[in-house]
CSV table of C-alpha atoms and ligand atoms in Angstrom, one decimal:
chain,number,residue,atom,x,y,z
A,352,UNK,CA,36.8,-9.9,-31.5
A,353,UNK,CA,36.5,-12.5,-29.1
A,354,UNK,CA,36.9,-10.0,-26.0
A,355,UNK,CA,34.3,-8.0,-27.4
A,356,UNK,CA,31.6,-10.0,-27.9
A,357,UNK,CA,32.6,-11.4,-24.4
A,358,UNK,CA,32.1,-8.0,-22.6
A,359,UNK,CA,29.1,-7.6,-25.0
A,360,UNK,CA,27.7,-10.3,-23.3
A,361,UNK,CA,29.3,-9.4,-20.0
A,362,UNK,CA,27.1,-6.0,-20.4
A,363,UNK,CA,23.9,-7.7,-21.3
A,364,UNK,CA,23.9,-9.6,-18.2
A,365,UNK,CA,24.7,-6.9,-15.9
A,366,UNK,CA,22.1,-4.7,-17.7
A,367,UNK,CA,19.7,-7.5,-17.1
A,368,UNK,CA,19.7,-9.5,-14.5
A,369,UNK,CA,19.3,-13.5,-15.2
A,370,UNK,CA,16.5,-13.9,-12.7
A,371,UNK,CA,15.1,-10.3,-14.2
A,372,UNK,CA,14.9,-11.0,-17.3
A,373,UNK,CA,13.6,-14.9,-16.6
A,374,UNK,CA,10.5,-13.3,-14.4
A,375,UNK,CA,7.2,-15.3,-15.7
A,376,UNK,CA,4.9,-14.4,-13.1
A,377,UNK,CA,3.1,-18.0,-11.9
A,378,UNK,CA,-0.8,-18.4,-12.8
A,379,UNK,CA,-1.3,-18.3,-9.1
A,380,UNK,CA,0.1,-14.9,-8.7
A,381,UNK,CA,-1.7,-13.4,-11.9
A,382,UNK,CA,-5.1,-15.3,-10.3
A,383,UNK,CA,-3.7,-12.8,-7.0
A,384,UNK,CA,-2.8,-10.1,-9.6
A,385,UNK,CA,-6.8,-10.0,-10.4
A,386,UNK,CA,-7.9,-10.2,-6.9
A,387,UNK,CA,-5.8,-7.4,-5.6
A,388,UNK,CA,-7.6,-5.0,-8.6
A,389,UNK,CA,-10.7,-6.3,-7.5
A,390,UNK,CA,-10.3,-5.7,-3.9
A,391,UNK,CA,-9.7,-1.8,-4.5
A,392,UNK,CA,-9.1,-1.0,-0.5
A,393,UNK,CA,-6.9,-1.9,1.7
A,394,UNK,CA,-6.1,-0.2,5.1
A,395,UNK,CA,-2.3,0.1,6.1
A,396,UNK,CA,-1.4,-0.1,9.9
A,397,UNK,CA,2.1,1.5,10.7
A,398,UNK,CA,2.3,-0.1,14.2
A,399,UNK,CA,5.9,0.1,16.1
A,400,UNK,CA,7.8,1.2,19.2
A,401,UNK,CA,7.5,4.6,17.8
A,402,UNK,CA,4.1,4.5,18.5
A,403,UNK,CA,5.2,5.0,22.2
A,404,UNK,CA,6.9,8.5,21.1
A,405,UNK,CA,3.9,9.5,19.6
A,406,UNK,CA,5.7,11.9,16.9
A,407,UNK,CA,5.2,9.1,13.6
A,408,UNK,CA,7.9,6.4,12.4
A,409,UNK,CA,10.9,8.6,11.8
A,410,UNK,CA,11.6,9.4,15.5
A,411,UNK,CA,14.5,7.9,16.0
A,412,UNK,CA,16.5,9.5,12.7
A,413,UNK,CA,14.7,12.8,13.1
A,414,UNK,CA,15.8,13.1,16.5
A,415,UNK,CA,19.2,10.9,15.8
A,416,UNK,CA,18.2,8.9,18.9
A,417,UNK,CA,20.8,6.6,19.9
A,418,UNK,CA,20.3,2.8,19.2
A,419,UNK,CA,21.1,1.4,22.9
A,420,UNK,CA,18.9,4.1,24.2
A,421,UNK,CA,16.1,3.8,21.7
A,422,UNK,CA,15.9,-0.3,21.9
A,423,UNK,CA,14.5,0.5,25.7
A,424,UNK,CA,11.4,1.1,24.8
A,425,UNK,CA,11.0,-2.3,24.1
A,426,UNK,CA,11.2,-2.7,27.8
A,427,UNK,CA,7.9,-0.3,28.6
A,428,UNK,CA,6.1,-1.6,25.4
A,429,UNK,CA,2.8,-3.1,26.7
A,430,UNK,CA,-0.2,-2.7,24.3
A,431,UNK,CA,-2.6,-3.7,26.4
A,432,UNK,CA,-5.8,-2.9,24.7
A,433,UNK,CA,-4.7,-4.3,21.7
A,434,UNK,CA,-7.2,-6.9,20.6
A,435,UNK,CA,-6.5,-8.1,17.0
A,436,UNK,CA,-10.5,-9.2,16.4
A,437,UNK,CA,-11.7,-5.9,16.8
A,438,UNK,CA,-9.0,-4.4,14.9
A,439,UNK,CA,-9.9,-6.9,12.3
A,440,UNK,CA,-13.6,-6.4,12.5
A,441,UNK,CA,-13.5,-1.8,12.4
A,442,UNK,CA,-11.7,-2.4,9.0
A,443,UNK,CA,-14.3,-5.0,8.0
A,444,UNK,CA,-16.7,-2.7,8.6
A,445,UNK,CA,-15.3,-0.2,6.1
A,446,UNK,CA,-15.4,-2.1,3.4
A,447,UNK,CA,-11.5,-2.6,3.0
A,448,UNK,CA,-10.8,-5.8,1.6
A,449,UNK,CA,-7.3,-6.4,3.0
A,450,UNK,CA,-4.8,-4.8,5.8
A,451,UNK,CA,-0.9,-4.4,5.4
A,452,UNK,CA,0.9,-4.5,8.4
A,453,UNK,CA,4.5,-2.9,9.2
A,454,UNK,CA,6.4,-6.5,10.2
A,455,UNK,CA,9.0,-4.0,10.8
A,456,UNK,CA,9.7,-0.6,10.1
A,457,UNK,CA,13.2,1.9,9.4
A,458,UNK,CA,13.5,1.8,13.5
A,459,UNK,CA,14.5,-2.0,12.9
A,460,UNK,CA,12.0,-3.4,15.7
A,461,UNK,CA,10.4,-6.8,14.6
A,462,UNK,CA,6.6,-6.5,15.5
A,463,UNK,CA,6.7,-10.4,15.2
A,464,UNK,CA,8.6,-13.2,17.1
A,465,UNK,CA,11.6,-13.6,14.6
A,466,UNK,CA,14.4,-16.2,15.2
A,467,UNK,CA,17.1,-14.1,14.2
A,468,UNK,CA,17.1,-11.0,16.3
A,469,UNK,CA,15.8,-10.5,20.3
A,470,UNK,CA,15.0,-7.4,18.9
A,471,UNK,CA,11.6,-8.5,18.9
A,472,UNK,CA,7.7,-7.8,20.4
A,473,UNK,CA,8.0,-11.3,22.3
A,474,UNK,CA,11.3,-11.5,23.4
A,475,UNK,CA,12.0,-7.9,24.2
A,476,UNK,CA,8.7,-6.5,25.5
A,477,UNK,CA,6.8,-7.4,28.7
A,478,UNK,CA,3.9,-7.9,26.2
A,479,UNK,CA,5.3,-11.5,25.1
A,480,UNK,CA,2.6,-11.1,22.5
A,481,UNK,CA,3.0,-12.0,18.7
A,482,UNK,CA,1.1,-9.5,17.6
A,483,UNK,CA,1.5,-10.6,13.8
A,484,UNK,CA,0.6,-14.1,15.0
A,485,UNK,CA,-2.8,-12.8,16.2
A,486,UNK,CA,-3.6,-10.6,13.5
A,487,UNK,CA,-2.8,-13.0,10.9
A,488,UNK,CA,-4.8,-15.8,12.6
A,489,UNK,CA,-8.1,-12.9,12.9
A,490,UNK,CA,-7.4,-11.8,8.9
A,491,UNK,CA,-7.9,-15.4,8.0
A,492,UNK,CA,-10.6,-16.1,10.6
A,493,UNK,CA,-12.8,-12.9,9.5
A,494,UNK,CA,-11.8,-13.1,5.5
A,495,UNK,CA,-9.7,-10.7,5.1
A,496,UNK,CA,-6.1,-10.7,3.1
A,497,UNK,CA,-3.4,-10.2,4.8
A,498,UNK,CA,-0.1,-8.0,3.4
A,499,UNK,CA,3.2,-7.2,4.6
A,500,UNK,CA,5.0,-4.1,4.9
A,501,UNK,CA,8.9,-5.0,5.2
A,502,UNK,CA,11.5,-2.2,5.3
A,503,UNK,CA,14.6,-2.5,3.8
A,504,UNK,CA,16.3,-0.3,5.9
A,505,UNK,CA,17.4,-0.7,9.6
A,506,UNK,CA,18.5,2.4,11.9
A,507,UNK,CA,19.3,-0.3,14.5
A,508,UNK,CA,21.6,-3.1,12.8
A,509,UNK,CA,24.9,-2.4,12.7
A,510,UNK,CA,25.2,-5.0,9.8
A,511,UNK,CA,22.4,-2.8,8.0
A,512,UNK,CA,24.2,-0.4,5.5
A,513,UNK,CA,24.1,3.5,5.7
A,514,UNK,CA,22.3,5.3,3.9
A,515,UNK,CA,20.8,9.0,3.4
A,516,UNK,CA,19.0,8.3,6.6
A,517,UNK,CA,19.6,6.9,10.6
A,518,UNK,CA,23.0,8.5,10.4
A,519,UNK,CA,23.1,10.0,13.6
A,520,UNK,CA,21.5,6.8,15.7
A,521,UNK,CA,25.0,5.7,17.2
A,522,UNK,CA,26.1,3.0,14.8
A,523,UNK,CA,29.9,2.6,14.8
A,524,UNK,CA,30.2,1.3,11.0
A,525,UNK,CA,29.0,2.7,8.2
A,526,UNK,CA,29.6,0.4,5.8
A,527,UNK,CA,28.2,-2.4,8.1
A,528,UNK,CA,28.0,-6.2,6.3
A,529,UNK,CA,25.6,-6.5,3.4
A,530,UNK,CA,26.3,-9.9,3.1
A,531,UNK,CA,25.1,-10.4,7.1
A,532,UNK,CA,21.8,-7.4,6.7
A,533,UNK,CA,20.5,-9.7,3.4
A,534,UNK,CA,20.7,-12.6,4.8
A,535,UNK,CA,18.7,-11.8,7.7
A,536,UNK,CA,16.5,-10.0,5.6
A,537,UNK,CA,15.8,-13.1,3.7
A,538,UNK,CA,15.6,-15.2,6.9
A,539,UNK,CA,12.9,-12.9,8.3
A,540,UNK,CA,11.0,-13.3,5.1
A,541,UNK,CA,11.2,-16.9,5.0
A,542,UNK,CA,9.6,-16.6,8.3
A,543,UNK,CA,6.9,-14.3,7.6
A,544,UNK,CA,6.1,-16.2,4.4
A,545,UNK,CA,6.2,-19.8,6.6
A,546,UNK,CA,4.3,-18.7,10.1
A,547,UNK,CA,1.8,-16.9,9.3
A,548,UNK,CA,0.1,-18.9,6.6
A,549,UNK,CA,-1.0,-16.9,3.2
A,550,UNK,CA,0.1,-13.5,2.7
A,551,UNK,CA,-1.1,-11.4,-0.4
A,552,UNK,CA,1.9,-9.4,-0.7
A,553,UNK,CA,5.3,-8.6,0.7
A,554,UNK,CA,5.7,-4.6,0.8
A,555,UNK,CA,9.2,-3.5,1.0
A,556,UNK,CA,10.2,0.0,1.3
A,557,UNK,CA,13.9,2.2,1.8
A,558,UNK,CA,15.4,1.4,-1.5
A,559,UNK,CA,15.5,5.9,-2.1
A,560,UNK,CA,18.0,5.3,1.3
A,561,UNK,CA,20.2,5.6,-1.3
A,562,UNK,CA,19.9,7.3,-4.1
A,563,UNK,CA,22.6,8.9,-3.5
A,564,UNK,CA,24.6,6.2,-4.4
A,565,UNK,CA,22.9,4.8,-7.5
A,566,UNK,CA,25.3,1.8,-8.0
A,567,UNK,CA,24.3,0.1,-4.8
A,568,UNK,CA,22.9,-3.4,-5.6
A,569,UNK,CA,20.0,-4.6,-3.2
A,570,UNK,CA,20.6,-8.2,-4.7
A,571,UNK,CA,16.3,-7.6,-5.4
A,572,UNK,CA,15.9,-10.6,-7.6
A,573,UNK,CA,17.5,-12.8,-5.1
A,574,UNK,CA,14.7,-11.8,-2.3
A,575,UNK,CA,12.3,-11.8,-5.3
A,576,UNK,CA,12.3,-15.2,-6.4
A,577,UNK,CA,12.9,-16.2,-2.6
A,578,UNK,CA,9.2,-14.9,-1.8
A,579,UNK,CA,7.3,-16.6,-5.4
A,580,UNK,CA,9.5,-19.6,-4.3
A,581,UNK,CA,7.6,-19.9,-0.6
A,582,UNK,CA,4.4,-18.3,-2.1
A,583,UNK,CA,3.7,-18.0,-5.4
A,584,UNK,CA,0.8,-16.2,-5.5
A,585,UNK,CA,2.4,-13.6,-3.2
A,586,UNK,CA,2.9,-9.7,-4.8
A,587,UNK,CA,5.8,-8.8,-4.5
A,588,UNK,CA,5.7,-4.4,-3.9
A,589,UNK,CA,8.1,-1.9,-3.4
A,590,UNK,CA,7.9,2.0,-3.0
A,591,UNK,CA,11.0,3.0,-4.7
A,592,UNK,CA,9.2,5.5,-6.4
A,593,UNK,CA,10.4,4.2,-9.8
A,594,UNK,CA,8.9,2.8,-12.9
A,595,UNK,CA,8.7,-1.4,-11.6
A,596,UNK,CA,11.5,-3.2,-11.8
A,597,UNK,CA,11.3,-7.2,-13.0
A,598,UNK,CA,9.9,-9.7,-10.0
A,599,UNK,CA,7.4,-6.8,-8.8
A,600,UNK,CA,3.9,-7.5,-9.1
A,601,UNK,CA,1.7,-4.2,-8.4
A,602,UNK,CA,3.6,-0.7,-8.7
A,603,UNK,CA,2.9,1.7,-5.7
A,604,UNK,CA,2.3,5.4,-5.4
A,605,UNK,CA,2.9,7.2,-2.1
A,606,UNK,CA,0.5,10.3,-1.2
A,607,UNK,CA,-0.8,10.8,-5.0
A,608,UNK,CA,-2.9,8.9,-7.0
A,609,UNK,CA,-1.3,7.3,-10.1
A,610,UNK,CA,-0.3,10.1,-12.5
A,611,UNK,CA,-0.4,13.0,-10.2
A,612,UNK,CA,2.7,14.2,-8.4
A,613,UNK,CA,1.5,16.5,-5.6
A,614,UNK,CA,3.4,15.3,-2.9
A,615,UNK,CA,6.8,15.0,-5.2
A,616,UNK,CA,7.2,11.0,-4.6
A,617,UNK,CA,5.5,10.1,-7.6
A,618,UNK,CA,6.7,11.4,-10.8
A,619,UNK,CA,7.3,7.7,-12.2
A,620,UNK,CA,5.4,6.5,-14.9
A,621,UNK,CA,2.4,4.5,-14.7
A,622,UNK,CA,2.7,0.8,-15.5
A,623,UNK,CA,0.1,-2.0,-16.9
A,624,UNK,CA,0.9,-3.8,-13.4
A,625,UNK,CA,-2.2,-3.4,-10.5
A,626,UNK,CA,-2.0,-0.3,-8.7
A,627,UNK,CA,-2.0,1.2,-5.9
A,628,UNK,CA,-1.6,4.5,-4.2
A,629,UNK,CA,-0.8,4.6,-0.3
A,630,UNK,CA,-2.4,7.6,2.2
A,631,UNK,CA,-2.9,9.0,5.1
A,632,UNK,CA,-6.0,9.3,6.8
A,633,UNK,CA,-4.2,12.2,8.9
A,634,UNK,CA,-1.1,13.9,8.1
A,635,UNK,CA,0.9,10.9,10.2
A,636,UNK,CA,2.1,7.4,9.0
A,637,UNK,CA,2.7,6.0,12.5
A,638,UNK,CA,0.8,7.5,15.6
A,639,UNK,CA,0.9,10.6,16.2
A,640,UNK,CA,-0.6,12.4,18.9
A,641,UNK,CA,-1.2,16.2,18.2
A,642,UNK,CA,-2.1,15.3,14.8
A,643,UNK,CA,-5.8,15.2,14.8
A,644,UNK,CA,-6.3,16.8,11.2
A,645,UNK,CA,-7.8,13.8,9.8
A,646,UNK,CA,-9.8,14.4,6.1
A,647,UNK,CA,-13.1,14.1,6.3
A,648,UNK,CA,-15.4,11.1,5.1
A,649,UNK,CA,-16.3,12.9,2.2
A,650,UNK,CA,-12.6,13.8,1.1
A,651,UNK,CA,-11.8,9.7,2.1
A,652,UNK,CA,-14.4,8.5,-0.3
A,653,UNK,CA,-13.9,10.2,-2.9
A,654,UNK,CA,-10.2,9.0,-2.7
A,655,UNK,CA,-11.4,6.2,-2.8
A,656,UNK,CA,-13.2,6.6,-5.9
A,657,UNK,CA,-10.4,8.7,-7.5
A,658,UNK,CA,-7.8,6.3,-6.9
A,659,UNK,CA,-11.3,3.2,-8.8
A,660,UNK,CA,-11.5,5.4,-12.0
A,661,UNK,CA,-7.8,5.8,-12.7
A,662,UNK,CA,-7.4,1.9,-12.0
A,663,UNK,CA,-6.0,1.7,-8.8
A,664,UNK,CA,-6.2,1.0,-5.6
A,665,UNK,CA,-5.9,2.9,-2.4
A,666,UNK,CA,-4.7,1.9,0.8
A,667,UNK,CA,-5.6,4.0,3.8
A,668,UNK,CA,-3.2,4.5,7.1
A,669,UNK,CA,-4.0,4.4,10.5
A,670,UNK,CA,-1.6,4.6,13.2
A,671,UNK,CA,-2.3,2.6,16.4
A,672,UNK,CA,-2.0,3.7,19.9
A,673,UNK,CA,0.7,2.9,21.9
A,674,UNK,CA,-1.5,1.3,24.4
A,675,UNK,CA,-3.0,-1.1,21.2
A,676,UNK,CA,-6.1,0.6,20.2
A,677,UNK,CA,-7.1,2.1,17.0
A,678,UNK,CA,-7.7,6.0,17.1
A,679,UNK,CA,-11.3,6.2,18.0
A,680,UNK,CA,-11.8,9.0,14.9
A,681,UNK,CA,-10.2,6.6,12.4
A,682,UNK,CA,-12.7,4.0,13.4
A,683,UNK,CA,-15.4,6.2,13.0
A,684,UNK,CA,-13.7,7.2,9.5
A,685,UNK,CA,-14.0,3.5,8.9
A,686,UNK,CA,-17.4,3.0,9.6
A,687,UNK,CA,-18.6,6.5,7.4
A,688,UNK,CA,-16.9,4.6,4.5
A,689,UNK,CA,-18.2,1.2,5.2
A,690,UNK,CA,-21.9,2.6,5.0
A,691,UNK,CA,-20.8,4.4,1.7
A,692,UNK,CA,-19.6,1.2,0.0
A,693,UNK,CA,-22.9,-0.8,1.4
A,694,UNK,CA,-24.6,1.2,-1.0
A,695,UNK,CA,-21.9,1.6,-3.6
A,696,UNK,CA,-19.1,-1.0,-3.5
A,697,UNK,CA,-20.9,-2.6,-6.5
A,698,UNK,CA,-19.7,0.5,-8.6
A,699,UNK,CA,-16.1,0.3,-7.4
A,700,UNK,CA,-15.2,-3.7,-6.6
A,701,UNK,CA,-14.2,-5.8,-9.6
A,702,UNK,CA,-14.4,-2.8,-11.6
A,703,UNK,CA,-11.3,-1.4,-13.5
A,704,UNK,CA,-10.6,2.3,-14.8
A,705,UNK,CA,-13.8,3.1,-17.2
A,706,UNK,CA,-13.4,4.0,-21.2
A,707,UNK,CA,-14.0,7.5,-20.3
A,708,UNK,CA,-10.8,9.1,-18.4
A,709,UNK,CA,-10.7,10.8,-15.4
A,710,UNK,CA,-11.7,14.7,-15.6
A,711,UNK,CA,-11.9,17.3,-12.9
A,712,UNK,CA,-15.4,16.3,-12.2
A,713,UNK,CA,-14.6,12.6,-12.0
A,714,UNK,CA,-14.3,9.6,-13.6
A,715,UNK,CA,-15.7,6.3,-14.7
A,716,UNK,CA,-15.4,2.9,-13.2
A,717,UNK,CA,-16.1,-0.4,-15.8
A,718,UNK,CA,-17.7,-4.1,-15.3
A,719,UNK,CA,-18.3,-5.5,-18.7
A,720,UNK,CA,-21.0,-3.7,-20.7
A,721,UNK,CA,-22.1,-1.6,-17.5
A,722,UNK,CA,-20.4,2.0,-17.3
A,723,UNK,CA,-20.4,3.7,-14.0
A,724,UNK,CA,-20.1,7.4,-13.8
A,725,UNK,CA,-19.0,9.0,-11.0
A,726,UNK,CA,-19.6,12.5,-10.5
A,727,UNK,CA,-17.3,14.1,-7.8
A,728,UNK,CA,-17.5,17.9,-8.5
A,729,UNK,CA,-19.6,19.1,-11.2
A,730,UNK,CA,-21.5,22.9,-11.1
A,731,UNK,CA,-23.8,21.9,-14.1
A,732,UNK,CA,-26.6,19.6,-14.7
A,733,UNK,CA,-25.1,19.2,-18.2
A,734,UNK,CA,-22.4,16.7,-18.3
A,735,UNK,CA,-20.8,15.7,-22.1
A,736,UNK,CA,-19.1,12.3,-22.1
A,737,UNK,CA,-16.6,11.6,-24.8
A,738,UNK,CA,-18.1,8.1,-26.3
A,739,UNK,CA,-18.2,8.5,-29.6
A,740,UNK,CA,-17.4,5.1,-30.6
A,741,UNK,CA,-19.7,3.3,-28.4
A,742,UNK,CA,-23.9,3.5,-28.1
A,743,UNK,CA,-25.1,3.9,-25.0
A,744,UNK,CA,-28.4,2.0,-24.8
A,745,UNK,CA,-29.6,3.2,-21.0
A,746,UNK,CA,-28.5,5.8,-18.2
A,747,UNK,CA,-29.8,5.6,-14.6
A,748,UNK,CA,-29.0,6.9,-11.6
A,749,UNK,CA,-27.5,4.2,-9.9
A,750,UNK,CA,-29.6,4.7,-6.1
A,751,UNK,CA,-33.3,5.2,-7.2
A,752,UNK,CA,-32.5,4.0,-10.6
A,753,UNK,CA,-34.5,6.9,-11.8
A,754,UNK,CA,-33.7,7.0,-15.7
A,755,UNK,CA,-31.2,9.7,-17.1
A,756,UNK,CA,-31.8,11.5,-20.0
A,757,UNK,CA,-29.1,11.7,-22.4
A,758,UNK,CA,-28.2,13.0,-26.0
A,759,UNK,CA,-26.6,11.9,-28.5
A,760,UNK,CA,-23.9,13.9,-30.1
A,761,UNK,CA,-20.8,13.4,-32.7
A,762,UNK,CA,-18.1,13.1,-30.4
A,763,UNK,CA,-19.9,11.3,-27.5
A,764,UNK,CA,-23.5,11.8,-25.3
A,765,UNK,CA,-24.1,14.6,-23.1
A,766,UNK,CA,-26.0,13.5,-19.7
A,767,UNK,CA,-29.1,15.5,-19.0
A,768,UNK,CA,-29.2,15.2,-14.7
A,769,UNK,CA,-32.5,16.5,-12.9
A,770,UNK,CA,-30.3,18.9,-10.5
A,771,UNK,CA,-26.6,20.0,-10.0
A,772,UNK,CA,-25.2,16.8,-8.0
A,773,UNK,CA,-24.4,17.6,-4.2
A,774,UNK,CA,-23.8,13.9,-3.3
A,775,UNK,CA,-20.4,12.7,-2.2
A,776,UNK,CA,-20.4,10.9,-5.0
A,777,UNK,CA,-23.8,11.1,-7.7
A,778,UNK,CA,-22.9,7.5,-9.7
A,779,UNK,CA,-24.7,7.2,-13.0
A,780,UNK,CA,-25.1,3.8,-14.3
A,781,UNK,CA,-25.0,3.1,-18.0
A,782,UNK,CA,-25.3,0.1,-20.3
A,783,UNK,CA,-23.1,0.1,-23.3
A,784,UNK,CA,-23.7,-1.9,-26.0
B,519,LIG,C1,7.9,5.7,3.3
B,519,LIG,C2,8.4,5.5,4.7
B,519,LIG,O1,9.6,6.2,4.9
B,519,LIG,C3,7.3,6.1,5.6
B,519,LIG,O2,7.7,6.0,7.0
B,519,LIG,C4,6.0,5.3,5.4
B,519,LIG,O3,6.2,4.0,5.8
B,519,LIG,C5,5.6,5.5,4.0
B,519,LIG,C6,4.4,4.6,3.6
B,519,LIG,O4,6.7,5.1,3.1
B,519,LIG,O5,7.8,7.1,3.0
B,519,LIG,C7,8.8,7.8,2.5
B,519,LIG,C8,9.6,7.3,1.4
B,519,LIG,C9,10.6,8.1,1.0
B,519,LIG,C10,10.8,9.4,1.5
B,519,LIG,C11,10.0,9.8,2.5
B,519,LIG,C12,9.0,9.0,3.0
B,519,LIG,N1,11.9,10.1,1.1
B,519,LIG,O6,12.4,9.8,0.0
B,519,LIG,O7,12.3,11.1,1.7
């Protein structure tokens, strides 16, 4: 009896995890919680050696370039155009409310000056520059939050584990020391939560590395509590693809916005945490240089606006130049969207996921008693919304704020619009009561 209700025990424990199970998120990270759903746009920069290869982040596995031979492009990496304030000020300018940064990627180059490897942008490159250093210190000059992406996998470490990737980069041991890989992990986050001063989120990616072996323990609520410990009001993120686990803050979708599965990364279900989906603005993550098949403005907004009226939030990749610059057509992307949300942001910040759902011609965005409908793709002038239970006391189209006729029906109203909507994105403003 005794041994049973010991290995009962035993079991719950191992099912949940004491720190799992103890996770109380801190009022300073649900204060961030309702930030990062306000802020609604965020532009990701995938910035690494690999930039030099010009062929995206997963070179050196796709390739299986060796380690020793890889790690010399450290020695011919010198951005010299890069300028963080300009960076800084382009994704001003298009409205994006904060930037998440690759501290370092799978290729296991730290893009910041880390005590704990020479492996390094100042210590191993001619460039001597800590390119972190600047772009934290322009983020929180110019206003803008400032996130980390941190990968949990390492093709260069030979303490790093194996996993369903990097396994043909040179590495003698497979196995390599766990114990050694998390605790520089946790050393290089207790860094990047120290130096740089606040950091909305920490963004960790390469748990699927190995899903093959589904018993592997990551030790998560370890690094977890180590980041709420230095910053409480830091997110804690991670694109594992699965349902959020206890200690995360936001749950992430890659390629799809939150309950679509196009890209076959994202069939977990959606949680009540903040959201946010993550995409490319070409087909590329990291810099690619025959990829110039960037969407269009239009098909970027209304992204944008897809990923407002299901709730979330999208964060848009660019990958910079080796030589530090910004592709000139993703600043120009930037600036088509900044003049979009000059005229429209009020309709998508501090809104959250309106009380009609998203359709196929749209969706609704919410602040309070104001209802905003946007109209993405619609062939009619007729447009029936399903709000039975509320009254509607006044439509308008939200530029011109020419008044919209509307009827009344039993299950809902039924929009009347003046012409089939062309726009990008024909926003109809309504007061509920
Ligand atoms: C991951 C990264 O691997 C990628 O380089 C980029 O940073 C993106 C934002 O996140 O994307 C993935 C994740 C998982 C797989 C492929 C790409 N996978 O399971 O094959």
């Amino acid at each position: 009896m005794r041994t049973k209700l010991f290995s009962l025990l035993l079991a719950g424990c191992l099912a949940f995890p004491v720190q799992a199970q103890q996770y109380q998120p801190s009022e300073e990270n649900l204060k961030s919680r309702q930030e990062f759903r306000d802020a609604k746009f965020g532009i990701f920069l995938h910035w690494g050696l690999y930039a030099m290869l010009a062929t995206g982040e997963w070179t050196m596995t796709n390739k299986n370039l060796n380690y020793k031979e890889y790690a010399k492009l450290a020695g011919g990496f010198y951005p010299s155009r890069f300028d963080a304030a300009r960076w800084v000020a382009s994704i001003k300018a298009s409205g994006a409310k904060y930037i998440c940064f690759t501290s370092r990627h799978h290729e296991g180059f730290s893009m910041f000056h880390t005590d704990y490897s020479d492996y390094n942008i100042v210590d191993a490159t001619p460039f001597k520059r800590d390119v972190l250093k600047e772009l934290a210190d322009e983020c929180h000059k110019q206003g803008i939050r400032l996130h980390l992406y941190y990968s949990h996998i390492d093709w260069y470490r030979e303490d790093a584990v194996w996993g369903r990737t990097g396994r043909g980069t040179g590495r003698p041991n497979p196995q390599g020391d766990w114990d050694s890989y998390y605790a520089f992990m946790n050393n290089q986050l207790t860094e990047l939560l120290t130096n740089y001063g606040p950091i909305g989120a920490i963004w960790f990616d390469g748990l699927w590395d190995q899903d093959g072996n589904p018993d592997f323990d990551w030790q998560l609520d370890g690094q977890y509590a180590l980041i709420h410990r230095l910053q409480p009001g830091c997110l804690v993120a991670n694109n594992h693809h699965l349902t959020p686990f206890a200690g995360e803050d936001i749950q992430i979708f890659e390629r799809d916005l939150p309950g679509e599965n196009t890209a076959g990364l994202s069939g977990q279900d959606v949680s009540d945490l903040p959201l946010e989906t993550c995409q490319t603005m070409n087909g590329m993550w990291g810099y690619k240089i025959d990829d110039q098949n960037y969407k269009s403005a239009k098909e970027l907004i209304q992204y944008l606006v897809g990923a407002a009226v299901k709730d979330g939030n999208l964060l848009l990749n660019i990958g910079p130049q080796p030589d530090g610059e910004l592709p000139a057509t993703a600043v120009q992307r930037l600036a088509e969207m900044g003049e979009w949300m000059k005229v429209y942001g009020e309709t998508i910040y501090g809104t959250r996921g309106g009380c009609v759902a998203p359709h196929p011609w749209g969706g609704t965005t919410q602040k309070g008693d104001k209802l905003y409908v946007h109209i993405l793709n619609l062939q009619d002038k007729a447009l029936f919304l399903p709000l039975a239970d509320r009254k509607v006391k006044k439509a308008s189209y939200f530029v011109g704020g020419k008044p919209v006729k509307f009827q009344k029906n039993r299950e809902g109203y039924t929009l009347l619009l003046d012409e089939v909507p062309t726009d990008i994105d024909t926003v109809i403003e309504m007061e509920l009561d």
